[in-house]
mmCIF file with all atom_site columns, C-alpha atoms in Angstrom:
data_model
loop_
_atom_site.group_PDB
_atom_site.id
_atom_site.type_symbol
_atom_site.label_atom_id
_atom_site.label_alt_id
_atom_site.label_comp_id
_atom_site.label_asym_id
_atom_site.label_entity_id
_atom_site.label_seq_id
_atom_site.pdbx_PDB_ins_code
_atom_site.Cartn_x
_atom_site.Cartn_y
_atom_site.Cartn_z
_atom_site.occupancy
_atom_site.B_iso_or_equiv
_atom_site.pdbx_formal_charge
_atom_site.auth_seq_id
_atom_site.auth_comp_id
_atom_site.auth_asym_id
_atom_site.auth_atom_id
_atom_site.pdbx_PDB_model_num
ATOM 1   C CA . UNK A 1 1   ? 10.872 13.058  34.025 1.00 0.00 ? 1   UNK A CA 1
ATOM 2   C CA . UNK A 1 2   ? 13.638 11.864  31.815 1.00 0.00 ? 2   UNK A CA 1
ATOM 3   C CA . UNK A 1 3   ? 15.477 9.880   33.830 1.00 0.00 ? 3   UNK A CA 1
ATOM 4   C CA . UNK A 1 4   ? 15.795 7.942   36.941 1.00 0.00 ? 4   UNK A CA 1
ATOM 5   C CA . UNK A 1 5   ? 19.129 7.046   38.646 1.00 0.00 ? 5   UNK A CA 1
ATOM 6   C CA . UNK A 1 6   ? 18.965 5.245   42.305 1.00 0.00 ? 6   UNK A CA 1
ATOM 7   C CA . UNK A 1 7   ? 16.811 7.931   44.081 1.00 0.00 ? 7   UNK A CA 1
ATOM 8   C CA . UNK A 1 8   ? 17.342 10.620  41.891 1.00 0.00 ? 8   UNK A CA 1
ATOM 9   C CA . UNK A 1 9   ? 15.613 11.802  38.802 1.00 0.00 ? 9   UNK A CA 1
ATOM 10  C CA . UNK A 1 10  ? 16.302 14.396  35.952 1.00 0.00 ? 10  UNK A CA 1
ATOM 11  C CA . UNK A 1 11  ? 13.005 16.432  35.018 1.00 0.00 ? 11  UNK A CA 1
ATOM 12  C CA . UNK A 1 12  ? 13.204 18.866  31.859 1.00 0.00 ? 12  UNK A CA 1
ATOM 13  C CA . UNK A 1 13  ? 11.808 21.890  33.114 1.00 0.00 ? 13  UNK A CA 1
ATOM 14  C CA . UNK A 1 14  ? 12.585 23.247  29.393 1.00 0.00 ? 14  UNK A CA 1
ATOM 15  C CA . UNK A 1 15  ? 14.289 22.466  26.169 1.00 0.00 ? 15  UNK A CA 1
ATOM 16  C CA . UNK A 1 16  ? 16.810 25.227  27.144 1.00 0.00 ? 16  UNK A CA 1
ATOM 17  C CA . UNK A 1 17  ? 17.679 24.282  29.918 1.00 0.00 ? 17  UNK A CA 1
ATOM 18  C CA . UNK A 1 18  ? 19.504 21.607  31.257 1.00 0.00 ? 18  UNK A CA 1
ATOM 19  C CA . UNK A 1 19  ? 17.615 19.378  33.235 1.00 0.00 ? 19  UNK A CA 1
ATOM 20  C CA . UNK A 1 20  ? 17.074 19.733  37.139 1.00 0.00 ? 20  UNK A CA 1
ATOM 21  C CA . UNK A 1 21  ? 18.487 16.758  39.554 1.00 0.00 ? 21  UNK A CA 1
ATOM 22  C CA . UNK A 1 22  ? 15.536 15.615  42.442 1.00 0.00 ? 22  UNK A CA 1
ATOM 23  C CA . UNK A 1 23  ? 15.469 13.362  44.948 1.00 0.00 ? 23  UNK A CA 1
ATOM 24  C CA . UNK A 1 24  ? 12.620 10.116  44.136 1.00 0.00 ? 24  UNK A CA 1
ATOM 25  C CA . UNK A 1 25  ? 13.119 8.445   47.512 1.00 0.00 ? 25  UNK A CA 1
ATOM 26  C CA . UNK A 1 26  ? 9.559  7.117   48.054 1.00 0.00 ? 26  UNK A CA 1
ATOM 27  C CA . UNK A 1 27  ? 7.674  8.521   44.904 1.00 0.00 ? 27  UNK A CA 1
ATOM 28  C CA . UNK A 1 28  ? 6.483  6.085   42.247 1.00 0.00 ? 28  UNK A CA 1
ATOM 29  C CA . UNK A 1 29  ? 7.808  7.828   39.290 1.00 0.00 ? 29  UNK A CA 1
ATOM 30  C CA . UNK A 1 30  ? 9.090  6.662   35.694 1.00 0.00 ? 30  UNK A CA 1
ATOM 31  C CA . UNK A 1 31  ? 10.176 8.273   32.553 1.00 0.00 ? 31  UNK A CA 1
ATOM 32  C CA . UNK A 1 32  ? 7.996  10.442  31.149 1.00 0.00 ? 32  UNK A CA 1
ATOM 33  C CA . UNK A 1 33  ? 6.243  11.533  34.544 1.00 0.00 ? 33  UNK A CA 1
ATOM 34  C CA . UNK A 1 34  ? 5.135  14.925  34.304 1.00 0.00 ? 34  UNK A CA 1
ATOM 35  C CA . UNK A 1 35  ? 6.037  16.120  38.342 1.00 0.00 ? 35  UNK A CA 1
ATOM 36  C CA . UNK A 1 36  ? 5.895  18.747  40.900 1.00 0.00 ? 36  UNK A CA 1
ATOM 37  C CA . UNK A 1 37  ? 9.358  19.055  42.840 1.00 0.00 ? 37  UNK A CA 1
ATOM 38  C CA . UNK A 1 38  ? 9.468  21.383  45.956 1.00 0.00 ? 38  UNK A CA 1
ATOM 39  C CA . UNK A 1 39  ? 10.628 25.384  45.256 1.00 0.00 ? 39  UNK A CA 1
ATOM 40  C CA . UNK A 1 40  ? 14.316 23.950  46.393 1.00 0.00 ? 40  UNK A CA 1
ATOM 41  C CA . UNK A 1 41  ? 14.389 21.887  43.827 1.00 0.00 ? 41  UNK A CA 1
ATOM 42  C CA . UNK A 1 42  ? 15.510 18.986  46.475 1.00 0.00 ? 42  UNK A CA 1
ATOM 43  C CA . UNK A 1 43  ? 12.771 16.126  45.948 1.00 0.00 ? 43  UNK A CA 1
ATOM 44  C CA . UNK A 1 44  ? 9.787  15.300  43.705 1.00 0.00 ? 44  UNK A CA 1
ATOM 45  C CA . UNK A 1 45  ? 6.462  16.560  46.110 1.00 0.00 ? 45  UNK A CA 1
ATOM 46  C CA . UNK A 1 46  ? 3.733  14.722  43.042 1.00 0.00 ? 46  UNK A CA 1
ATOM 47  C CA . UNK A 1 47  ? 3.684  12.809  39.705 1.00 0.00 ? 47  UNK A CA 1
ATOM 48  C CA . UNK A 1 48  ? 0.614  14.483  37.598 1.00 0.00 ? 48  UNK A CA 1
ATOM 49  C CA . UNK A 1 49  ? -2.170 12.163  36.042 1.00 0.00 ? 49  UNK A CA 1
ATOM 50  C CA . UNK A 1 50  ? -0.498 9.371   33.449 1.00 0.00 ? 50  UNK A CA 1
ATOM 51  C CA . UNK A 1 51  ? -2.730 9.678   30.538 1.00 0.00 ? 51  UNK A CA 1
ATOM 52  C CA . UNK A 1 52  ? -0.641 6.049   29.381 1.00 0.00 ? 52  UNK A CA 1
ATOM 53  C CA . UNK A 1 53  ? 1.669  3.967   31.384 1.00 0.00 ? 53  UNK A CA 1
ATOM 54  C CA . UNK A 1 54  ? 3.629  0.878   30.299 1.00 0.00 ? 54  UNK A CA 1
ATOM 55  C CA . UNK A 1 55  ? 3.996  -1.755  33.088 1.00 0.00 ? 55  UNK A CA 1
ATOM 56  C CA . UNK A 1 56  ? 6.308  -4.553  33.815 1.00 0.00 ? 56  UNK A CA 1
ATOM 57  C CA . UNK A 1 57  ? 4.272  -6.977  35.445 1.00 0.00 ? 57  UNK A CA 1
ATOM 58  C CA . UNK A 1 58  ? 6.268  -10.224 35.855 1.00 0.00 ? 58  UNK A CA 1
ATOM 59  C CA . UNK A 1 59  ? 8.423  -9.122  38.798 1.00 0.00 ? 59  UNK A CA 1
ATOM 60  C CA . UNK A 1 60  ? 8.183  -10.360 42.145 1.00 0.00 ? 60  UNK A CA 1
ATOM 61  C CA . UNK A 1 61  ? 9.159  -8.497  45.396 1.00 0.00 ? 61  UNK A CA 1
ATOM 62  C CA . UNK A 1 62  ? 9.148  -11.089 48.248 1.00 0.00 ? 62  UNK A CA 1
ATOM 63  C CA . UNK A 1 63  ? 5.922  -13.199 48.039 1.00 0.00 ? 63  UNK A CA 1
ATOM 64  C CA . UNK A 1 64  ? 3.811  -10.825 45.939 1.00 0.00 ? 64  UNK A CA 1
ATOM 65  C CA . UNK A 1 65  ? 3.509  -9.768  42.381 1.00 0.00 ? 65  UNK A CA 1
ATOM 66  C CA . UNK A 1 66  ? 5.203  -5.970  41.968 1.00 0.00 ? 66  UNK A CA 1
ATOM 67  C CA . UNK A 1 67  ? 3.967  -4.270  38.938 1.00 0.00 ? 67  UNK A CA 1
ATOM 68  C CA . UNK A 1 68  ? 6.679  -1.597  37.688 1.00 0.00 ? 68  UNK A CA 1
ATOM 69  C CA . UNK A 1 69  ? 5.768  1.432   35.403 1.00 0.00 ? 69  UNK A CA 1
ATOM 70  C CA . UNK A 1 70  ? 8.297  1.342   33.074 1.00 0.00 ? 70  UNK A CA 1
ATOM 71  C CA . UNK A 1 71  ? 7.374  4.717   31.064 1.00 0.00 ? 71  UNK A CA 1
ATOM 72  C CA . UNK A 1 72  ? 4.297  7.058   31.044 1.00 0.00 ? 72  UNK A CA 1
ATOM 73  C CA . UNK A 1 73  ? 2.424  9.369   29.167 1.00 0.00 ? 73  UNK A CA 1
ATOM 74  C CA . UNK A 1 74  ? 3.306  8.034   25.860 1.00 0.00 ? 74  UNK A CA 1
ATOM 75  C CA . UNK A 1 75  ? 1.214  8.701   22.832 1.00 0.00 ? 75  UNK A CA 1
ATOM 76  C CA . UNK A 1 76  ? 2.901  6.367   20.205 1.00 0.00 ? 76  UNK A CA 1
ATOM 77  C CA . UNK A 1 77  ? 5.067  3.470   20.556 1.00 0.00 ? 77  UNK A CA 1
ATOM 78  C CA . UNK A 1 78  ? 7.148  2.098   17.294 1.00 0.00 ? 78  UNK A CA 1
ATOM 79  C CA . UNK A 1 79  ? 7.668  -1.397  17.717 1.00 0.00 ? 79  UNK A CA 1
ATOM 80  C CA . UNK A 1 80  ? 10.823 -1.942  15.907 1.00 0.00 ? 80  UNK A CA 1
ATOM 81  C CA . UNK A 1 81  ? 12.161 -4.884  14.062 1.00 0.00 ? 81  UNK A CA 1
ATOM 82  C CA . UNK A 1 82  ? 14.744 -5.492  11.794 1.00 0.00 ? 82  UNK A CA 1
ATOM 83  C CA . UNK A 1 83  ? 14.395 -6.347  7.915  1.00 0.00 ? 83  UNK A CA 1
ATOM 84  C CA . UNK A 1 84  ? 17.806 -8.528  8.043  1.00 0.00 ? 84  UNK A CA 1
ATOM 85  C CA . UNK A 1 85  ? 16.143 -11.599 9.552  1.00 0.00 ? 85  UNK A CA 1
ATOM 86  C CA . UNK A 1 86  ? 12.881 -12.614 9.852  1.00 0.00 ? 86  UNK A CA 1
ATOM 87  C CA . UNK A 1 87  ? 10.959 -10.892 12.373 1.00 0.00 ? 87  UNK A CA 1
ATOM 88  C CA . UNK A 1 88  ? 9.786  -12.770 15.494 1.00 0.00 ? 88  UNK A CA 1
ATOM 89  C CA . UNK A 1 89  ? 5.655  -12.825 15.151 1.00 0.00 ? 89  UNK A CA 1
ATOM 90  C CA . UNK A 1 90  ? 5.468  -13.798 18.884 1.00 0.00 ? 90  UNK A CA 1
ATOM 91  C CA . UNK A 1 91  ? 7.250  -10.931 20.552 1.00 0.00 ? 91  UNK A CA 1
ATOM 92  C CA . UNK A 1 92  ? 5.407  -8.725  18.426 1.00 0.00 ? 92  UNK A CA 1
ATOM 93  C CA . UNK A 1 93  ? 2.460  -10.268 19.593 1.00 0.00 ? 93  UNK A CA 1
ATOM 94  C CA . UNK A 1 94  ? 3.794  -9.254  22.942 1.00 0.00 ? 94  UNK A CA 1
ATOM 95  C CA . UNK A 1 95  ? 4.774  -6.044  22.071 1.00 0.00 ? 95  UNK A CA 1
ATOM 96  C CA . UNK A 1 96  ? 1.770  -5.153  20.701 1.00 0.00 ? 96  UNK A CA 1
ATOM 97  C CA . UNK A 1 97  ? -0.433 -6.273  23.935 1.00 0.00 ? 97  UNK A CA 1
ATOM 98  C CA . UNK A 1 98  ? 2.055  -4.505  26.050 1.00 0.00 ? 98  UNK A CA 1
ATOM 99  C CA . UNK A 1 99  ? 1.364  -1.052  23.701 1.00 0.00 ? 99  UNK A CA 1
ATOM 100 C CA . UNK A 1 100 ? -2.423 -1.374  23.546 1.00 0.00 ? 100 UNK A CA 1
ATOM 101 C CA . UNK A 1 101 ? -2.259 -1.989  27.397 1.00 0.00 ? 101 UNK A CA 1
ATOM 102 C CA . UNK A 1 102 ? -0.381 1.139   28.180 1.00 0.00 ? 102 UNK A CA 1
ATOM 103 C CA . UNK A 1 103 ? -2.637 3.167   26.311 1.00 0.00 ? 103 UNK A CA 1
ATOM 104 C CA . UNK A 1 104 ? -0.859 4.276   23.535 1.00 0.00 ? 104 UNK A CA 1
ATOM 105 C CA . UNK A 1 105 ? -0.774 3.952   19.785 1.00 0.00 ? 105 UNK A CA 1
ATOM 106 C CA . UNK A 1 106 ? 1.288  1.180   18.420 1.00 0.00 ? 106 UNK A CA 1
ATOM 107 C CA . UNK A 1 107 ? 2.875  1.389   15.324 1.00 0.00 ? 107 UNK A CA 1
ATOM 108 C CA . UNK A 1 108 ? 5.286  -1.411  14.009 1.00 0.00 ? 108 UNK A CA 1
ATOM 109 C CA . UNK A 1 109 ? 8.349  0.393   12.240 1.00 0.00 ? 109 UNK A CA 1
ATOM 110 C CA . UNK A 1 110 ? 10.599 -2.405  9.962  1.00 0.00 ? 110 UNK A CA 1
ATOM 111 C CA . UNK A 1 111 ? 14.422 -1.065  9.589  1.00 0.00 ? 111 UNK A CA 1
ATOM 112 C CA . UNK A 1 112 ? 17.378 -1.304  7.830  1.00 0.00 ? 112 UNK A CA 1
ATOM 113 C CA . UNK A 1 113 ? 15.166 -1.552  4.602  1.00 0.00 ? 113 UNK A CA 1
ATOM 114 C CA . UNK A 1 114 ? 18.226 -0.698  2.760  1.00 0.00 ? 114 UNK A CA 1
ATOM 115 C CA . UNK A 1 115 ? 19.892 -3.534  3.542  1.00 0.00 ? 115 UNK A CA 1
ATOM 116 C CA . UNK A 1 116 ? 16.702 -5.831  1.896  1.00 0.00 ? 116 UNK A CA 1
ATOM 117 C CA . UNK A 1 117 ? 15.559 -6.330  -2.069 1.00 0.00 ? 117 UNK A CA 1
ATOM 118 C CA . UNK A 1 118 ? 12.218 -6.476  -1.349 1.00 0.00 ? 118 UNK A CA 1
ATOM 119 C CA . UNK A 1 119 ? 10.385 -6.050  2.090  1.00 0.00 ? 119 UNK A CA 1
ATOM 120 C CA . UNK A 1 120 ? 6.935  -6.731  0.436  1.00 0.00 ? 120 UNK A CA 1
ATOM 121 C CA . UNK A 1 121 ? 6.723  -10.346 1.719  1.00 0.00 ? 121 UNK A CA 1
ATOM 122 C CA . UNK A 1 122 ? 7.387  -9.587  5.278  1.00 0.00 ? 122 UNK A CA 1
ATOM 123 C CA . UNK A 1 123 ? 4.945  -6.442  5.343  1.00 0.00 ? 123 UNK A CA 1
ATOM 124 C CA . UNK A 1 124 ? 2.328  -8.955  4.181  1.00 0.00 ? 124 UNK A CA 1
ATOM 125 C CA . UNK A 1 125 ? 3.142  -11.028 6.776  1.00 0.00 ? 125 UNK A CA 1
ATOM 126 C CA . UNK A 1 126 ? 3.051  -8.686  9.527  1.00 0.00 ? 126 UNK A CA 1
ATOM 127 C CA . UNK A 1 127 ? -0.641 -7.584  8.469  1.00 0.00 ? 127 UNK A CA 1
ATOM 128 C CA . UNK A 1 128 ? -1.914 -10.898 9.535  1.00 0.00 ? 128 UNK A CA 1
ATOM 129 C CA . UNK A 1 129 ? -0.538 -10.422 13.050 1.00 0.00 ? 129 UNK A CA 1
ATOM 130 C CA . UNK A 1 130 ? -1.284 -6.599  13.712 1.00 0.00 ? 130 UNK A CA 1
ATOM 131 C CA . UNK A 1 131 ? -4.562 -6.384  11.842 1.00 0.00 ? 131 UNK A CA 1
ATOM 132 C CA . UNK A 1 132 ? -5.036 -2.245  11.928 1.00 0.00 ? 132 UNK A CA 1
ATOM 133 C CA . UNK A 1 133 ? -2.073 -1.234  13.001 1.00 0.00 ? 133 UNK A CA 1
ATOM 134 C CA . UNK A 1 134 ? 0.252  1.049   10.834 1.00 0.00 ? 134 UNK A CA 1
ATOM 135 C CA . UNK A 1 135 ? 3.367  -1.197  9.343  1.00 0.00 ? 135 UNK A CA 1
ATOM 136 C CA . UNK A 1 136 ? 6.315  0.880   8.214  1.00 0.00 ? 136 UNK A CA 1
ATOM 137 C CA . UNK A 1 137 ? 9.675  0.586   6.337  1.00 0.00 ? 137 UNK A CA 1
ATOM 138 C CA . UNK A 1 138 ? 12.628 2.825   7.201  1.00 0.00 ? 138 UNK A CA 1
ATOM 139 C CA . UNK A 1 139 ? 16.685 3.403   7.596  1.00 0.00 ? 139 UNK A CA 1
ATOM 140 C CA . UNK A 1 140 ? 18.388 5.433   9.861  1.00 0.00 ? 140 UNK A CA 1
ATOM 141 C CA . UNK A 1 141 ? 20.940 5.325   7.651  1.00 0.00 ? 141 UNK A CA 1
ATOM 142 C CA . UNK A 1 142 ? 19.530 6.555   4.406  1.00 0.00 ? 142 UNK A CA 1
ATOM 143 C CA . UNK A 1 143 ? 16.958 8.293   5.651  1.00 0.00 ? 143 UNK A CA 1
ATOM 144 C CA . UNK A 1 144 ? 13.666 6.511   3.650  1.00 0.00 ? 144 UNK A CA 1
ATOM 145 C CA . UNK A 1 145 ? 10.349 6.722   5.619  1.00 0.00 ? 145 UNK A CA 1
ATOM 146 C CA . UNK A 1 146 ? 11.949 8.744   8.512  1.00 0.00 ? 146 UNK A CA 1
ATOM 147 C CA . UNK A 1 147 ? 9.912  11.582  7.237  1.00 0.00 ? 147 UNK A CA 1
ATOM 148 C CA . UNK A 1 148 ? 7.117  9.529   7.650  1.00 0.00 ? 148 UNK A CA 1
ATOM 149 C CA . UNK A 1 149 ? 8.041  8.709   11.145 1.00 0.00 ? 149 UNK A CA 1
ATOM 150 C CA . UNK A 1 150 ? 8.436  12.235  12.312 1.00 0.00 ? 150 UNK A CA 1
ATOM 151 C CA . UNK A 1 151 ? 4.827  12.503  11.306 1.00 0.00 ? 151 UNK A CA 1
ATOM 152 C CA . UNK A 1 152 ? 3.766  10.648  14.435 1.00 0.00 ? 152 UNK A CA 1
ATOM 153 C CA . UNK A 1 153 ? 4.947  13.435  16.134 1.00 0.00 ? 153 UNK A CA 1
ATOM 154 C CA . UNK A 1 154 ? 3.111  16.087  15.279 1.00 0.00 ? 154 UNK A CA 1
ATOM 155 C CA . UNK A 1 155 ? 1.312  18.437  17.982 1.00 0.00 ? 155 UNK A CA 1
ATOM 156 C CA . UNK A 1 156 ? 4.371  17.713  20.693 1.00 0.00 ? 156 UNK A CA 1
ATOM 157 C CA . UNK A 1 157 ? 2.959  13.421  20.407 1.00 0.00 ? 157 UNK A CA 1
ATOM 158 C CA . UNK A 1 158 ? 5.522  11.354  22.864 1.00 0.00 ? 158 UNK A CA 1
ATOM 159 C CA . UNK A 1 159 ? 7.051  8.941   21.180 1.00 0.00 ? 159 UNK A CA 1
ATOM 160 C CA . UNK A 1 160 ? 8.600  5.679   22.683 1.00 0.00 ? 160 UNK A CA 1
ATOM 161 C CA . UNK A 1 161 ? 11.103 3.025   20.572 1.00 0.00 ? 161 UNK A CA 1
ATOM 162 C CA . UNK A 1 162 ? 10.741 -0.490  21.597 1.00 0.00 ? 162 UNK A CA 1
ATOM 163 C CA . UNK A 1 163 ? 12.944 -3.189  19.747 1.00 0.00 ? 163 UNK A CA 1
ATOM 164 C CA . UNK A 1 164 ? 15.671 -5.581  20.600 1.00 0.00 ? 164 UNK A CA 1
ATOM 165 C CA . UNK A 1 165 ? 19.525 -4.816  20.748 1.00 0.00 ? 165 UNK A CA 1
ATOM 166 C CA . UNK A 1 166 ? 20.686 -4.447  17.513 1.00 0.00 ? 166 UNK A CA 1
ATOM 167 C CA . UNK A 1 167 ? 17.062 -3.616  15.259 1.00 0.00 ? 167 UNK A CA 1
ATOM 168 C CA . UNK A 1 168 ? 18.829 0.590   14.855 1.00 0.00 ? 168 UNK A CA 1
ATOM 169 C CA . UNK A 1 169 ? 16.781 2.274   17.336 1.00 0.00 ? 169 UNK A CA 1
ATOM 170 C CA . UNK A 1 170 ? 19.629 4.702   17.885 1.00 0.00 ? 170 UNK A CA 1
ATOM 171 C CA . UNK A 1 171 ? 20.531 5.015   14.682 1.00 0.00 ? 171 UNK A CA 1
ATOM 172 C CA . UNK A 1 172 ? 16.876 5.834   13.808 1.00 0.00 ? 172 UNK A CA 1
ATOM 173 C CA . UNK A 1 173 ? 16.738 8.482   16.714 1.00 0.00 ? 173 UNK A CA 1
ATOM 174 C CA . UNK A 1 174 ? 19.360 10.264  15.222 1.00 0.00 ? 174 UNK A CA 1
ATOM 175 C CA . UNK A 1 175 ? 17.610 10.319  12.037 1.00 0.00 ? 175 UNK A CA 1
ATOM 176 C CA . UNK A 1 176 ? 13.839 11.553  13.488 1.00 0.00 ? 176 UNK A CA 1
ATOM 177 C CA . UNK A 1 177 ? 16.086 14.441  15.543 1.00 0.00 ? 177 UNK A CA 1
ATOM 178 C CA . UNK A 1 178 ? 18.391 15.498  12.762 1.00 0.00 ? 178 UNK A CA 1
ATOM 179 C CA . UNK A 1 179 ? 21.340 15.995  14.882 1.00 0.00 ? 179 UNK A CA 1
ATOM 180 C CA . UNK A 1 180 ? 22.220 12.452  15.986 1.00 0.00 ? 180 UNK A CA 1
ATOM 181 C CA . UNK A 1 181 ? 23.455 12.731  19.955 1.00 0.00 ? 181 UNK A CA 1
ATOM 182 C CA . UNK A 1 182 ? 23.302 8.751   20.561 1.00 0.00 ? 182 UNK A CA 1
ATOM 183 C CA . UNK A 1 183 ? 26.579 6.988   19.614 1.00 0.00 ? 183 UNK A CA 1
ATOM 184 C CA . UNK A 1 184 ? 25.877 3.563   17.439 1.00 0.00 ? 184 UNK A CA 1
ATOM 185 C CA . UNK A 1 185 ? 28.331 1.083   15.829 1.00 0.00 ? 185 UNK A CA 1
ATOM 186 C CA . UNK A 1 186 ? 28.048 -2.032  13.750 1.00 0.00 ? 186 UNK A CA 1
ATOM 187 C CA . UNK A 1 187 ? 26.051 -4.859  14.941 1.00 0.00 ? 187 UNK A CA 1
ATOM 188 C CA . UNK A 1 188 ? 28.138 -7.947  15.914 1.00 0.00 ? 188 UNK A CA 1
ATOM 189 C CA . UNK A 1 189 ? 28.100 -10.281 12.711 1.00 0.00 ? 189 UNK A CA 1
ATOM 190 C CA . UNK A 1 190 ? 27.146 -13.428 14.715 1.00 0.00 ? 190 UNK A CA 1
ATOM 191 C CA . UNK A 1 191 ? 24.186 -12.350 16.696 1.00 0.00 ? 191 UNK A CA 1
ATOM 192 C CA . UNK A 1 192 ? 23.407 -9.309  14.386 1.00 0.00 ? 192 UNK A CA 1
ATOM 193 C CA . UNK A 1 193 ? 23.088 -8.049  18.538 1.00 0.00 ? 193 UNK A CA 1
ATOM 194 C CA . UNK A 1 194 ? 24.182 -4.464  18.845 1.00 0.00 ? 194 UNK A CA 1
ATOM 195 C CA . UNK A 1 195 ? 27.410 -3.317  20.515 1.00 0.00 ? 195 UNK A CA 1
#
């Protein structure tokens, strides 16, 4: 599955093809479902084992708690956060509950390194809060520690991009795929938000 619209899905069926439009109506799918869609190619007919799933669990339909799977079948989620201001300890705290939860690896990527002297005294930091977990510089923009990255996917590994609006997650996927497909533009000075 790669992605969902209002009852309809796209499903790669393979990388040279384009991808096949099904009907979702009543199946509990997400990104990264691996699926079985009927020989007319009209709906989705069964969502394979999730060997990871991440789940929103905060929302609420009527009087009950709804949990939503967000994405499945990761293997390895880079929790991305910007060099340019001080990263937020908390969320990654959050982020990294939500990753271990899912059932994938977490691995905390720090960009726009270029744009930093040093980024010693925030990798320090960051040790104390993910104890054991793999802590990363890179730019998309000049390329350091993308080759690193694309380590993590080795033997086909999924890999998932978590950060907030403005950190250069596309700008980093155009890096780890070499022929950048995702349009990206300056961050807004105010909010350093992206555009």
């Amino acid at each position: 599955m790669s992605r969902l619209d209002r009852g309809w899905s796209s499903v790669l069926v393979s990388l040279d093809e384009p991808p096949v439009r099904v009907r979702n109506i009543g199946a509990d799918v997400a990104v990264g479902d691996f699926v079985v869609f009927g020989a007319d190619e009209e709906r989705v007919e069964h969502v394979l084992d999730r060997h990871s799933a991440f789940v929103r669990r905060a929302s609420f339909e009527g009087n009950r708690a709804e949990a939503h799977t967000i994405a499945a079948n990761i293997d390895v989620v880079m929790l991305l956060h910007g060099l340019t201001s001080p990263p937020n300890q908390r969320r990654l705290e959050r982020e990294l509950v939500l990753a271990w939860d899912s059932g994938a690896r977490p691995v905390v990527v720090l960009t726009k390194v270029d744009l930093v002297d040093d980024p010693a005294p925030t990798l320090a930091a960051l040790h104390d809060v993910a104890p054991g977990v793999d802590i990363l510089v890179a730019s998309g923009i000049t390329g350091d520690g993308v080759e690193v990255l694309r380590g993590y996917a080795a033997s086909n590994a999924t890999i998932a991009l978590l950060g907030a609006s403005g950190v250069g997650k596309s700008t980093l996927v155009n890096s780890l795929v070499r022929h950048g497909r995702m349009i990206t533009a300056e961050v807004r000075e105010g909010d350093q938000r992206g555009r």
